[in-house]
């Protein structure tokens, strides 16, 4: 089944949140401020096999509480989320709270912040949500995130400065589970084949745009043939919170007949900027304000480079016929947002970085092993920081594909050539041959995963750690070698199975001229395994045909 919060007519507005939770049969997670009298109740997330209706197609998958996306969790900045994971799956699992500056033991990173919760067991997540914004949660084990194990987490601002009439949460996904085998099957296929679908290309993403074509692309768990409808009155001012929960697909987002005013990037406010379309990479989130016209309009998320789209309807009048899934949307080819358009508020600027470290993103000759400073996840790069300092990470993408890089437990600040403020983010897209700089303020001690949020690249090795202080000898970054369980560990490829992290200390101030304004956008997550790896033809990965 599909939950009423996300199915046809799945409207998510401030006025309907409590009723929506009641319809889902789950209690709302209501964060309290410091003086709140009521203690937030537990939300129970039951991870289990389920049959889910995607809209005229029912599939067997794994989901939270039998719905895709999982139950919407809502809290208030400064309040507490209390969520109990009940593992009814046939494999270990965790819940990662993507984008939250969370206490380290609650991060849901298997083998790093916790051991994965075994079948039949439970794990209690209880943590403060310090920052308002649009976030989400998902499994961080194996290929599980490419099933149905994800959901939205919205943190309200108790002093919300924006004024709007309606609010909608829009979750985008690429889907193959139960249609073309399982995500584990697809990972094994990619690992064992020397071929690559070179037709998946995008100039906006610098060349090759993804690893695989999916049969379906979803908005709030619905296929284009049975779309969700967002309803409002003509002239209403609507806030759209858009989350890309996909494994391998960047989405070019637009609403026919409307422009988008961007107000938040990965949860954090930014100076408003109005554009026609936004490329949203895996793991990224954007908030938009839109003044809705009179009629029925297509909400489109084009699967970049994949010749397909996710689709929904925005309706402010009962009279017009609903637009077709293939409706022409000129805004998709209009002005596209770039990181250079975005600036954080002055109060959200980070301190000046005093040290810098370079991280080179690479690909080994096999074509299916992705590295950070030449290392795979089974021998991971560790970037050491000390509490209180601000470091600059200079990423240089020497690989032939774009990567959405995500840091757990922090929001960094993207820095451009000019030294402008730049946006606060936790996931940033770096194009082939690009150099991009991010500043990280070390104010949340722990060992934090730093990885590509293309799930296949992550599982093929592109994962490291940002760690505080001396190297922890008890840290074991998990890795697997036998493929296809959804309950394995982060793969390490062909490298030696030494799971201890290796320290890279930041050096002095950055030399040379960095860049940080790239855009074409990007999530992924979890773990997997490897089996029967063949050699991939490097020629098929030449840099964007340039």
GROMACS .gro file of N, CA and C in nm, residues 14 159-164 237 239 263-264 272 287 289:
model
   42
   14UNK      N    1   0.108   2.277   0.636
   14UNK     CA    2   0.122   2.298   0.781
   14UNK      C    3  -0.009   2.267   0.852
  159UNK      N    4   1.043   3.038   1.468
  159UNK     CA    5   1.030   3.180   1.435
  159UNK      C    6   1.038   3.195   1.282
  160UNK      N    7   0.960   3.114   1.212
  160UNK     CA    8   0.967   3.109   1.066
  160UNK      C    9   0.950   3.249   1.005
  161UNK      N   10   1.052   3.296   0.929
  161UNK     CA   11   1.041   3.431   0.870
  161UNK      C   12   0.964   3.434   0.739
  162UNK      N   13   0.954   3.319   0.671
  162UNK     CA   14   0.884   3.316   0.543
  162UNK      C   15   0.733   3.319   0.564
  163UNK      N   16   0.663   3.377   0.468
  163UNK     CA   17   0.518   3.380   0.472
  163UNK      C   18   0.465   3.306   0.350
  164UNK      N   19   0.385   3.203   0.374
  164UNK     CA   20   0.329   3.126   0.264
  164UNK      C   21   0.199   3.060   0.310
  237UNK      N   22   0.054   3.134  -0.221
  237UNK     CA   23   0.200   3.131  -0.214
  237UNK      C   24   0.238   2.997  -0.150
  239UNK      N   25   0.519   2.683  -0.056
  239UNK     CA   26   0.657   2.642  -0.030
  239UNK      C   27   0.671   2.496  -0.070
  263UNK      N   28   1.495   2.953  -0.160
  263UNK     CA   29   1.510   3.014  -0.028
  263UNK      C   30   1.601   2.936   0.067
  264UNK      N   31   1.623   2.806   0.038
  264UNK     CA   32   1.704   2.722   0.126
  264UNK      C   33   1.783   2.620   0.044
  272UNK      N   34   1.742   3.496  -0.134
  272UNK     CA   35   1.652   3.444  -0.237
  272UNK      C   36   1.703   3.474  -0.378
  287UNK      N   37   1.452   2.432  -0.113
  287UNK     CA   38   1.319   2.487  -0.084
  287UNK      C   39   1.293   2.600  -0.182
  289UNK      N   40   0.984   2.900  -0.311
  289UNK     CA   41   0.856   2.968  -0.299
  289UNK      C   42   0.803   2.993  -0.440
   0.00000   0.00000   0.00000
